[in-house]
Coordinates of N, CA and C in Angstrom, one line a residue:
X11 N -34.9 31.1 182.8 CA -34.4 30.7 181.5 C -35.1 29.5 181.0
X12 N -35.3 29.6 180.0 CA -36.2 27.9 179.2 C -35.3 26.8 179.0
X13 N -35.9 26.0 179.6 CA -35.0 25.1 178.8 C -34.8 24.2 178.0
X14 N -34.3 23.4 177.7 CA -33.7 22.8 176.4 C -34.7 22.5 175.7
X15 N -35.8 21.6 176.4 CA -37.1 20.8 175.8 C -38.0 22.1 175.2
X16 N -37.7 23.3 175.8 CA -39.2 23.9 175.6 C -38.4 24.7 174.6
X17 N -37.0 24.6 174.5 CA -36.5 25.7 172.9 C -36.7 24.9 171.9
X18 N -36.7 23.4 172.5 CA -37.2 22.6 170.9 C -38.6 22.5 170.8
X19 N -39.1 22.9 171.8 CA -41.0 22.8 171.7 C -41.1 23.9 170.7
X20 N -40.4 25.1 171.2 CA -40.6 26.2 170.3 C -40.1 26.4 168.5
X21 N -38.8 25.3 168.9 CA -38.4 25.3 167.1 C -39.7 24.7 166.1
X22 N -39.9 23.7 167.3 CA -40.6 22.6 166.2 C -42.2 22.9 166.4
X23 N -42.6 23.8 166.7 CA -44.2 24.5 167.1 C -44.9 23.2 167.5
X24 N -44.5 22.6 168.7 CA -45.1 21.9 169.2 C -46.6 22.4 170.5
X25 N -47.1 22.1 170.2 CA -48.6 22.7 171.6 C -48.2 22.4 172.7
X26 N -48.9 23.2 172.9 CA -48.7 23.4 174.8 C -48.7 21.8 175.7
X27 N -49.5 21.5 174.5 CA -50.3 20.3 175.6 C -49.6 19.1 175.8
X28 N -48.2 19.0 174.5 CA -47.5 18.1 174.1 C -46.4 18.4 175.0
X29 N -46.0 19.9 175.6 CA -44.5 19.8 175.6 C -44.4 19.3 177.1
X30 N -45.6 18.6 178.3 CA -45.3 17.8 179.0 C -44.9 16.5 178.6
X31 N -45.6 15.9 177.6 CA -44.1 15.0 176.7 C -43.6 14.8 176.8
X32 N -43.0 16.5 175.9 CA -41.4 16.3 175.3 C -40.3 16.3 176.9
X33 N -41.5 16.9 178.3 CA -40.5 16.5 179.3 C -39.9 15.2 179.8
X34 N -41.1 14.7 179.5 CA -40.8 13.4 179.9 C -39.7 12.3 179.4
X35 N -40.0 12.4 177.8 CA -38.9 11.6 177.0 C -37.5 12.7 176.3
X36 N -37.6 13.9 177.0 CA -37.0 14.9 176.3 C -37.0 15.4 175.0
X37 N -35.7 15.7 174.8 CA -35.1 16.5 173.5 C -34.7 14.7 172.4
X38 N -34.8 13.8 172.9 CA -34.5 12.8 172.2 C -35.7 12.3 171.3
X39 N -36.8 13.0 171.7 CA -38.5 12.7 170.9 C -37.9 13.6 169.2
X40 N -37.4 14.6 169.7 CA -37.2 15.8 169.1 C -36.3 15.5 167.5
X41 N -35.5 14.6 168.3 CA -34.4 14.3 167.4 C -34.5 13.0 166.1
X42 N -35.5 12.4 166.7 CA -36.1 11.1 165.8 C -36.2 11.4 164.1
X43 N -36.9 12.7 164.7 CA -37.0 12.7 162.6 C -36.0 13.0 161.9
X44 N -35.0 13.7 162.8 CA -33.8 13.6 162.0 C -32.7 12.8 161.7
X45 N -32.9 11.4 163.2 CA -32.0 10.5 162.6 C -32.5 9.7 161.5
X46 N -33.8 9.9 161.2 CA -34.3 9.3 159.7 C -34.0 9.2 158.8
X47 N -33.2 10.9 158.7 CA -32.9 11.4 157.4 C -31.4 10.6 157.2
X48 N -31.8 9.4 156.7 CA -30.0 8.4 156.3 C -29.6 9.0 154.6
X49 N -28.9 8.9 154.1 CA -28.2 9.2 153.0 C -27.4 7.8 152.7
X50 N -28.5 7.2 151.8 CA -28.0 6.0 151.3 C -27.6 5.7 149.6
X51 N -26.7 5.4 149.6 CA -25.9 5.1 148.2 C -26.6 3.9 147.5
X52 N -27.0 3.7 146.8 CA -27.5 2.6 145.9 C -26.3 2.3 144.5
X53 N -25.8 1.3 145.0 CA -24.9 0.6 144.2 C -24.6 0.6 143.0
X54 N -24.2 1.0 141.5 CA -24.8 0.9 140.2 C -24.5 -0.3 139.3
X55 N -25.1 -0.8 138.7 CA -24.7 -2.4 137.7 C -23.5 -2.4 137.9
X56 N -23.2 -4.0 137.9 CA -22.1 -4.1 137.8 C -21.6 -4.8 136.6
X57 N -20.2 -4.3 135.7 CA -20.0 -4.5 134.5 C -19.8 -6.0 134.1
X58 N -20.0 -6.8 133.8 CA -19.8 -8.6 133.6 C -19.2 -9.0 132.6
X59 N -18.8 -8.0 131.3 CA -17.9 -8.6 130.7 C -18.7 -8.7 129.4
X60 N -19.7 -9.7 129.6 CA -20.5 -9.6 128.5 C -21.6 -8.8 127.6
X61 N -21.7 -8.4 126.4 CA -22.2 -7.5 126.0 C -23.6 -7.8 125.8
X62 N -24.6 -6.7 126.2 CA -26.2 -6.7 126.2 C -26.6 -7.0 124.8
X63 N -27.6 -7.6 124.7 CA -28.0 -8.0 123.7 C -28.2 -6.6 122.6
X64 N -27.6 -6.9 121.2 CA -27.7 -5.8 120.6 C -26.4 -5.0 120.3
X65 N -25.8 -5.2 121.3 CA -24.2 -4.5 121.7 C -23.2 -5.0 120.9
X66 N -22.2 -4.2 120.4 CA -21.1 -4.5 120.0 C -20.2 -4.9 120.4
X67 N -19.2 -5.5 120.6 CA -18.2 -6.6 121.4 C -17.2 -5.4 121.1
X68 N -16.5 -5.0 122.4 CA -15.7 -4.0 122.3 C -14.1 -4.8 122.5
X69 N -13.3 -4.2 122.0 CA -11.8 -4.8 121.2 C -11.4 -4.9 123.5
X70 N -10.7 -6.3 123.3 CA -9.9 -6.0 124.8 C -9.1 -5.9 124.2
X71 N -8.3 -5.8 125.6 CA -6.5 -5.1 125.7 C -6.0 -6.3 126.0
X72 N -4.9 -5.8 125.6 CA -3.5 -7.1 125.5 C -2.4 -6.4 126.6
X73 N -2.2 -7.0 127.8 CA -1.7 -6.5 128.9 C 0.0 -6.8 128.2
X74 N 0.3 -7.2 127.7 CA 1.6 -7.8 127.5 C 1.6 -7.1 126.0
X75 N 1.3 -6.3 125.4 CA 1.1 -5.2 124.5 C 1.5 -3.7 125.0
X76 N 1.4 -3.8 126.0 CA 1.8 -2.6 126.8 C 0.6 -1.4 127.2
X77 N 0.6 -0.3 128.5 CA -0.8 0.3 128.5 C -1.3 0.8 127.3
X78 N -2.4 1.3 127.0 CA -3.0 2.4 126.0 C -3.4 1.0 125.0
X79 N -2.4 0.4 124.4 CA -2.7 -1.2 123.6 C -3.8 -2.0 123.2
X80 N -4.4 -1.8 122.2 CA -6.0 -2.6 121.7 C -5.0 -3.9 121.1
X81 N -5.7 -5.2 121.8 CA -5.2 -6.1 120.7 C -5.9 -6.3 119.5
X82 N -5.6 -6.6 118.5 CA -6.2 -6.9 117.4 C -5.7 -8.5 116.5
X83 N -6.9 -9.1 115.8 CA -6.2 -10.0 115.2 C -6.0 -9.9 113.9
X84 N -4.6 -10.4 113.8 CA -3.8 -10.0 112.4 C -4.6 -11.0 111.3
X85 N -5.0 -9.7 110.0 CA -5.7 -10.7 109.3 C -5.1 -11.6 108.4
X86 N -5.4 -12.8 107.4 CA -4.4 -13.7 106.8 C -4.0 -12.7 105.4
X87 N -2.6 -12.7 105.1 CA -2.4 -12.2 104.1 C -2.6 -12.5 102.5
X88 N -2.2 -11.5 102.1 CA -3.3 -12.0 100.6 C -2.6 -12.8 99.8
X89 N -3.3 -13.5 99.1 CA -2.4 -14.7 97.9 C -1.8 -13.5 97.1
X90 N 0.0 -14.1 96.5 CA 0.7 -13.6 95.6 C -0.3 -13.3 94.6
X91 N -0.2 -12.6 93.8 CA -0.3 -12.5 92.7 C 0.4 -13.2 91.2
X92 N -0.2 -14.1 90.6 CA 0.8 -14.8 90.5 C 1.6 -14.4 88.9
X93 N 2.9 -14.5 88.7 CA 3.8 -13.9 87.7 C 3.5 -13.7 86.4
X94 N 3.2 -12.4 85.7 CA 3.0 -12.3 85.0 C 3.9 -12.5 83.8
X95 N 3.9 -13.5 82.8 CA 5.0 -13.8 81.8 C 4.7 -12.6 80.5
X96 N 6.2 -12.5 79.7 CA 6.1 -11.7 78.8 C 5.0 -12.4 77.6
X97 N 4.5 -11.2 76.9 CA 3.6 -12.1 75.5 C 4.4 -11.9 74.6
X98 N 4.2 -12.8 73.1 CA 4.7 -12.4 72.1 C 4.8 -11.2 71.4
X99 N 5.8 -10.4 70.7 CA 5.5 -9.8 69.8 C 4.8 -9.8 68.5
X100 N 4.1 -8.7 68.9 CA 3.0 -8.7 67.7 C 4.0 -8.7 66.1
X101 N 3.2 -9.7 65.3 CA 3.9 -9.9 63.9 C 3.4 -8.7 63.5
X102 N 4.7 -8.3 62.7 CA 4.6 -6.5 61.9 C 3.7 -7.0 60.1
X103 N 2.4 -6.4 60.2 CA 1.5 -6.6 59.5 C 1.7 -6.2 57.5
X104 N 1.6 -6.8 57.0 CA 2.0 -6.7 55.5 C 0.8 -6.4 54.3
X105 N 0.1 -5.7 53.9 CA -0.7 -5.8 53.0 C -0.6 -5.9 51.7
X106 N -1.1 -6.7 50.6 CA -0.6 -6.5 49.6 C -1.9 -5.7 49.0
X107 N -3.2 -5.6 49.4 CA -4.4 -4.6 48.8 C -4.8 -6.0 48.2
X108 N -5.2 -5.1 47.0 CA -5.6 -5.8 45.7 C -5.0 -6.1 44.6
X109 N -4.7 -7.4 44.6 CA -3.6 -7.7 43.2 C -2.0 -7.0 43.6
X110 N -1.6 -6.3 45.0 CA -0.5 -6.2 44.7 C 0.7 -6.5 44.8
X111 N 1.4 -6.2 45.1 CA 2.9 -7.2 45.2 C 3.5 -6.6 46.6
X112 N 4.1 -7.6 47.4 CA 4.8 -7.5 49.0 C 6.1 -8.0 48.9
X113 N 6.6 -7.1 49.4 CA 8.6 -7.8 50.0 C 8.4 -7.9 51.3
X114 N 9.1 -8.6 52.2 CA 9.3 -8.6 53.1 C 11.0 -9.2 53.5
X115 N 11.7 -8.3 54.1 CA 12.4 -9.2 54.6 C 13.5 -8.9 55.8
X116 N 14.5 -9.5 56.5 CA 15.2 -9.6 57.5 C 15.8 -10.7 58.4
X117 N 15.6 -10.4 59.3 CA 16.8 -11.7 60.0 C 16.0 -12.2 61.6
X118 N 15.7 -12.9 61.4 CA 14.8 -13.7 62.8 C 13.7 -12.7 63.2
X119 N 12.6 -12.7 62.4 CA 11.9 -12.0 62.2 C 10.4 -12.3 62.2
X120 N 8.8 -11.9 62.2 CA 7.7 -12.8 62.3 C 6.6 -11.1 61.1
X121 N 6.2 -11.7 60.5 CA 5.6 -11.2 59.2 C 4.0 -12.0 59.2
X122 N 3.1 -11.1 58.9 CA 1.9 -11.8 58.9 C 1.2 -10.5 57.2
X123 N 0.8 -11.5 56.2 CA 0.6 -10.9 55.3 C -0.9 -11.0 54.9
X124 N -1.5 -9.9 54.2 CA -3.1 -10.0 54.4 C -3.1 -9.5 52.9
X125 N -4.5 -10.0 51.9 CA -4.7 -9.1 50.8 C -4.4 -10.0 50.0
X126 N -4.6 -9.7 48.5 CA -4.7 -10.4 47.2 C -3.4 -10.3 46.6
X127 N -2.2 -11.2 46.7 CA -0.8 -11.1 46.3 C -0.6 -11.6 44.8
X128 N 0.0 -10.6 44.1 CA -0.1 -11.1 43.1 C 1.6 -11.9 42.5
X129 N 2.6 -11.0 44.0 CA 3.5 -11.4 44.1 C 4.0 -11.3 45.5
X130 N 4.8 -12.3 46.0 CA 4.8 -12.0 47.8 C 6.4 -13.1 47.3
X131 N 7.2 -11.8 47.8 CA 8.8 -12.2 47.8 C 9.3 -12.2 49.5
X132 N 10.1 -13.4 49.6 CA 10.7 -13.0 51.6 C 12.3 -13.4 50.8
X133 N 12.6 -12.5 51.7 CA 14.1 -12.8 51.5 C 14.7 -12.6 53.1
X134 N 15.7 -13.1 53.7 CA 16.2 -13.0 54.7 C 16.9 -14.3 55.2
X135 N 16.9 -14.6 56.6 CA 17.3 -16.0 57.5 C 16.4 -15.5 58.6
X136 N 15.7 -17.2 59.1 CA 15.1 -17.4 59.9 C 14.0 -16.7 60.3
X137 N 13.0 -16.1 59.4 CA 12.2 -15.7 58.8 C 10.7 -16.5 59.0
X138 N 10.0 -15.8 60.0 CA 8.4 -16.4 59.8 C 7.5 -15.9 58.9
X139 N 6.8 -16.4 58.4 CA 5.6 -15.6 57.3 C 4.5 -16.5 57.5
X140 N 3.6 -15.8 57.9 CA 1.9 -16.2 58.0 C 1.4 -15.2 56.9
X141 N 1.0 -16.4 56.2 CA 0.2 -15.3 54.8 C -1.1 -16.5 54.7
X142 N -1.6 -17.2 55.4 CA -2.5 -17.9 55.3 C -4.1 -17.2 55.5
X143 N -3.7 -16.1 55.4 CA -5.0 -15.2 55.3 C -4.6 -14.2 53.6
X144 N -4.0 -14.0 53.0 CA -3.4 -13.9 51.9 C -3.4 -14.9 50.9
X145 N -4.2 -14.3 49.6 CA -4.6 -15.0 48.3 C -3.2 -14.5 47.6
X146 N -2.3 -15.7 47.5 CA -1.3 -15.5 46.4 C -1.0 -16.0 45.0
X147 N -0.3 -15.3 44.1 CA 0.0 -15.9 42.7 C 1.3 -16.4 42.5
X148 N 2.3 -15.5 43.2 CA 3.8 -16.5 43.0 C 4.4 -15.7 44.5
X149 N 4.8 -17.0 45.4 CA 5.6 -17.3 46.3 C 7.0 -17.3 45.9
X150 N 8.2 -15.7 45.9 CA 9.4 -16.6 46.0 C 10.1 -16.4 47.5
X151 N 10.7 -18.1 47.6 CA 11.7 -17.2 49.0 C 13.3 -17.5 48.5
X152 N 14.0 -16.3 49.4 CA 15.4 -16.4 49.3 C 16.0 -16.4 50.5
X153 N 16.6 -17.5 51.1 CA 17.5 -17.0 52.1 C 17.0 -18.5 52.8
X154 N 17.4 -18.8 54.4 CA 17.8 -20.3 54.6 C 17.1 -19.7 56.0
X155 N 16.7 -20.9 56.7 CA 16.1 -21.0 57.6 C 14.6 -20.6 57.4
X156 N 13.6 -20.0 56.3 CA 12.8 -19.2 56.2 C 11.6 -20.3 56.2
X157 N 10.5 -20.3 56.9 CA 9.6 -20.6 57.3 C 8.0 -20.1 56.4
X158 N 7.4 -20.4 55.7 CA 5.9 -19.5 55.1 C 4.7 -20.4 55.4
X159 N 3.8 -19.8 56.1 CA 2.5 -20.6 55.4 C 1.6 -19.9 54.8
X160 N 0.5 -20.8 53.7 CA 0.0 -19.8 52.8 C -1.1 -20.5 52.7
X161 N -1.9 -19.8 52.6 CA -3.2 -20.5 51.6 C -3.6 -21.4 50.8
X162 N -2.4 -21.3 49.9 CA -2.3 -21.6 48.6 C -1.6 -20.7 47.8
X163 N -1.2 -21.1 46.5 CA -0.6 -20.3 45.6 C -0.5 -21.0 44.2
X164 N -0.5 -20.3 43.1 CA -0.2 -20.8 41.9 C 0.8 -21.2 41.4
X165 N 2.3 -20.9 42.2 CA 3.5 -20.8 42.3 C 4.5 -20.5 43.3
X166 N 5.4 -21.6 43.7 CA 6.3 -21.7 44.7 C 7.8 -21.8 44.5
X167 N 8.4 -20.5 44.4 CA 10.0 -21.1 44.1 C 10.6 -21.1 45.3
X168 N 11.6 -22.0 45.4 CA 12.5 -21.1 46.9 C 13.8 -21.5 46.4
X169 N 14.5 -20.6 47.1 CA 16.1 -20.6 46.7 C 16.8 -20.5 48.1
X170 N 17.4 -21.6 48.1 CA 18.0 -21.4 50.2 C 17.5 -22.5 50.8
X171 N 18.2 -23.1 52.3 CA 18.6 -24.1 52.9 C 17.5 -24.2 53.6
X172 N 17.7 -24.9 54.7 CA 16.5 -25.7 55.8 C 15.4 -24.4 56.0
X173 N 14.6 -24.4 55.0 CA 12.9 -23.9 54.5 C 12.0 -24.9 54.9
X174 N 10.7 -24.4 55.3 CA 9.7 -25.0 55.4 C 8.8 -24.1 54.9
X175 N 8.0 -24.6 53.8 CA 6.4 -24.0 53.0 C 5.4 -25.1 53.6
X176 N 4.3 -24.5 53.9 CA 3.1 -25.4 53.9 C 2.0 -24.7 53.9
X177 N 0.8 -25.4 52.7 CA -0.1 -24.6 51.9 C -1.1 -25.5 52.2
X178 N -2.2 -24.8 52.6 CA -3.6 -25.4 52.6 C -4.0 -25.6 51.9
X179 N -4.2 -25.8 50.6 CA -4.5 -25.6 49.7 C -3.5 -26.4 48.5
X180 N -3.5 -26.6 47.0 CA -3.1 -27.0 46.1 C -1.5 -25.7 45.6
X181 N -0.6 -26.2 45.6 CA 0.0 -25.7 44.6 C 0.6 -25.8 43.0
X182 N 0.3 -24.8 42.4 CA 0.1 -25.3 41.2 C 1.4 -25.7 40.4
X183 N 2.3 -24.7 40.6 CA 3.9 -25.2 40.2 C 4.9 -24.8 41.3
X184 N 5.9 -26.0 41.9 CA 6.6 -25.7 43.1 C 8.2 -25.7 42.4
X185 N 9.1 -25.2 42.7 CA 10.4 -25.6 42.3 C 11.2 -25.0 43.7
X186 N 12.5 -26.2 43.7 CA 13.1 -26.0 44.8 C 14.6 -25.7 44.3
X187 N 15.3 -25.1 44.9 CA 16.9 -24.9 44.8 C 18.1 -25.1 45.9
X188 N 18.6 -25.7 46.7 CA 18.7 -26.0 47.9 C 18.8 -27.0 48.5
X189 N 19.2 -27.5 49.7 CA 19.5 -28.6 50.5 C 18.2 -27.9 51.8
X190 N 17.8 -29.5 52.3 CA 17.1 -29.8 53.4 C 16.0 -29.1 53.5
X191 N 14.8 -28.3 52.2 CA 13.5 -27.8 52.6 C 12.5 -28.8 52.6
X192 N 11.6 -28.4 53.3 CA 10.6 -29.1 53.4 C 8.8 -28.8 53.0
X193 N 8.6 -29.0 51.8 CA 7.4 -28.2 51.2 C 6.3 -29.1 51.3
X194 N 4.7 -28.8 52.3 CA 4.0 -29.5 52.3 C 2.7 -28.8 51.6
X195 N 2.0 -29.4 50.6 CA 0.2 -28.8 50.1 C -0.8 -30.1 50.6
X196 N -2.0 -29.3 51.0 CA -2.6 -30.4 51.3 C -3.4 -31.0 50.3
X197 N -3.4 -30.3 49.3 CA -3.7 -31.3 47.7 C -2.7 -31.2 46.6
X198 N -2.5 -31.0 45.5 CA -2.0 -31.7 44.5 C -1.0 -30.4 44.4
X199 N 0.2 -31.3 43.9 CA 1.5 -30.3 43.2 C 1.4 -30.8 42.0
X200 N 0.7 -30.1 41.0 CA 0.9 -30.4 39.4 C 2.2 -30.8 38.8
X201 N 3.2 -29.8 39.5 CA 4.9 -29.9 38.7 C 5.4 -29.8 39.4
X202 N 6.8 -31.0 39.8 CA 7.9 -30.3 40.4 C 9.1 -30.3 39.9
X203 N 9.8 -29.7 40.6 CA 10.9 -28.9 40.5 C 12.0 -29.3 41.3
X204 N 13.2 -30.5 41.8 CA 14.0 -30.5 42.6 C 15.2 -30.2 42.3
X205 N 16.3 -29.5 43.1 CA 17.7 -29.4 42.5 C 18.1 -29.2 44.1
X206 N 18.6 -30.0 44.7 CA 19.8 -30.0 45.7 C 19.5 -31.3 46.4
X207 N 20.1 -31.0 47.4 CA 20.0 -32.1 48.3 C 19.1 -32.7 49.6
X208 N 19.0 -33.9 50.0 CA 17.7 -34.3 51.2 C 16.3 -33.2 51.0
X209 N 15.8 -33.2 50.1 CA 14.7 -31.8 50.2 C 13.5 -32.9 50.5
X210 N 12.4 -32.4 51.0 CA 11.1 -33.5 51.0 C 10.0 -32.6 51.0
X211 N 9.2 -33.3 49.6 CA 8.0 -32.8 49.0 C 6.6 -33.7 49.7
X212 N 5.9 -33.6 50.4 CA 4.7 -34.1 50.2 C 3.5 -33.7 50.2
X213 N 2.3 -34.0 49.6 CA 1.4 -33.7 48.6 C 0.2 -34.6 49.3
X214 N -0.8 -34.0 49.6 CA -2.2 -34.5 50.2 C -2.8 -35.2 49.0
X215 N -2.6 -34.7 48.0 CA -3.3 -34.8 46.4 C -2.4 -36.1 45.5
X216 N -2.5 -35.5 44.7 CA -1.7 -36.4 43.2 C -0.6 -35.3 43.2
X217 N 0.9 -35.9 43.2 CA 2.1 -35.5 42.5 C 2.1 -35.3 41.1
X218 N 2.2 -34.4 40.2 CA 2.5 -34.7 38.4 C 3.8 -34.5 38.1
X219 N 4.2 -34.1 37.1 CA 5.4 -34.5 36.7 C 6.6 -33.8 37.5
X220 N 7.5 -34.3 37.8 CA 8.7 -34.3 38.6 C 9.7 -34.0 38.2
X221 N 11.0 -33.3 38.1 CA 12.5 -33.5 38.0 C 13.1 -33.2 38.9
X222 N 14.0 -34.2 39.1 CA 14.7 -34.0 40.6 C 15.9 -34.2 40.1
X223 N 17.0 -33.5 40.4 CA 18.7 -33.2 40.8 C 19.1 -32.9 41.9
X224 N 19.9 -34.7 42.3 CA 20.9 -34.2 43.0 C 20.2 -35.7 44.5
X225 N 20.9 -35.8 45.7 CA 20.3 -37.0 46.4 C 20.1 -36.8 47.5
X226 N 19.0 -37.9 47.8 CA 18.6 -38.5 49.5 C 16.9 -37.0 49.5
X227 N 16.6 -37.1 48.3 CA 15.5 -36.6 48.2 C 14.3 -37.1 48.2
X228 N 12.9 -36.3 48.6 CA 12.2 -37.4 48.9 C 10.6 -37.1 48.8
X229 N 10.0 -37.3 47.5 CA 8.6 -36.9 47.1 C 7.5 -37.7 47.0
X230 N 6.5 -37.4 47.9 CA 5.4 -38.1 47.7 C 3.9 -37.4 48.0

């Protein structure tokens, strides 16, 4: 029977001449190249935390957020917006064209009048009138509390209580009927007109002739 040395002489086609060798040091010559064969693991990077240059910084976890949990930081919230207040109502617009004639009237109310007036009447209480973009010929007002400004006018009557007129401009004849108005031009009142009480006229210009009824009235 062969034995052990000469079945590995035979596996491994060793010569004749060798396999007094393999008697000598045996089947252990035999085995060498196979304890060679090691199977070694090579380690792989190990992760540090810090991101490679170029890298995006990836979100950690918030252990106290609970598993699965990205923390995130909460961003500052946005300034109020801050309160928007109501605007005025737009004054309800009046035209008189060319040469023609406007009424307006009502009760705490705002009137803006445009055009060549040949006649522009307000009647009501508490009453605004912007006609300072309005060429007028005769201003009358009726009613108390009423408020006008004008351009100017050739004529100003008012009938009624605490009024205020004021004209940029010259008026040419003013008359008043009433307690406590207040009529201002910023140039000349040719003629006036007083009949009631505390009323006060003043005049940027020259005052001309005057009649006044009644007291604590007051023109200059």
């Amino acid at each position: 029977m062969p034995t052990l040395t000469e079945i590995a002489a035979d596996a491994y086609g060793v010569p004749m001449r060798l396999r007094h060798v393999l008697a000598v040091f045996g089947v252990a010559a035999i085995t060498v190249p196979l304890a060679g064969c090691v199977s070694i693991t090579i380690p792989g990077p190990v992760a540090t935390g810090v991101p490679s240059v170029g890298e995006s910084p990836r979100a950690t976890t918030d252990s106290s957020a609970g598993p699965g949990s990205t923390a995130s930081t909460a961003s500052p919230p946005s300034p109020a917006s801050p309160t928007s207040t109501d605007s005025p109502v737009d004054a309800e617009t009046r035209d008189c064209s060319d040469g023609g004639s406007q009424t307006v009237s009502g009760t705490v109310q705002t009137f803006r009048v445009i055009g060549t007036c040949t006649e522009l009447v307000v009647s009501g209480s508490r009453l605004t009138v912007d006609a300072s973009a309005a060429m007028i010929g005769t201003l009358r007002v009726s009613g108390d509390g009423i408020r006008a400004d004008i351009a100017g006018a050739d004529e100003v009557v008012v009938q009624g209580d605490d009024g205020t007129v004021k004209s940029a401009a010259s008026i040419g004849r003013l008359e008043i009927s009433g307690d406590r108005t207040v009529t201002e031009a910023a140039s000349g009142i040719p003629a006036v007109v007083v009949r009631g009480d505390d009323n006060v006229v003043r005049s940027g210009g020259r005052v001309g002739s005057a009649v006044v009824e009644g007291s604590g009235n007051t023109i200059r």
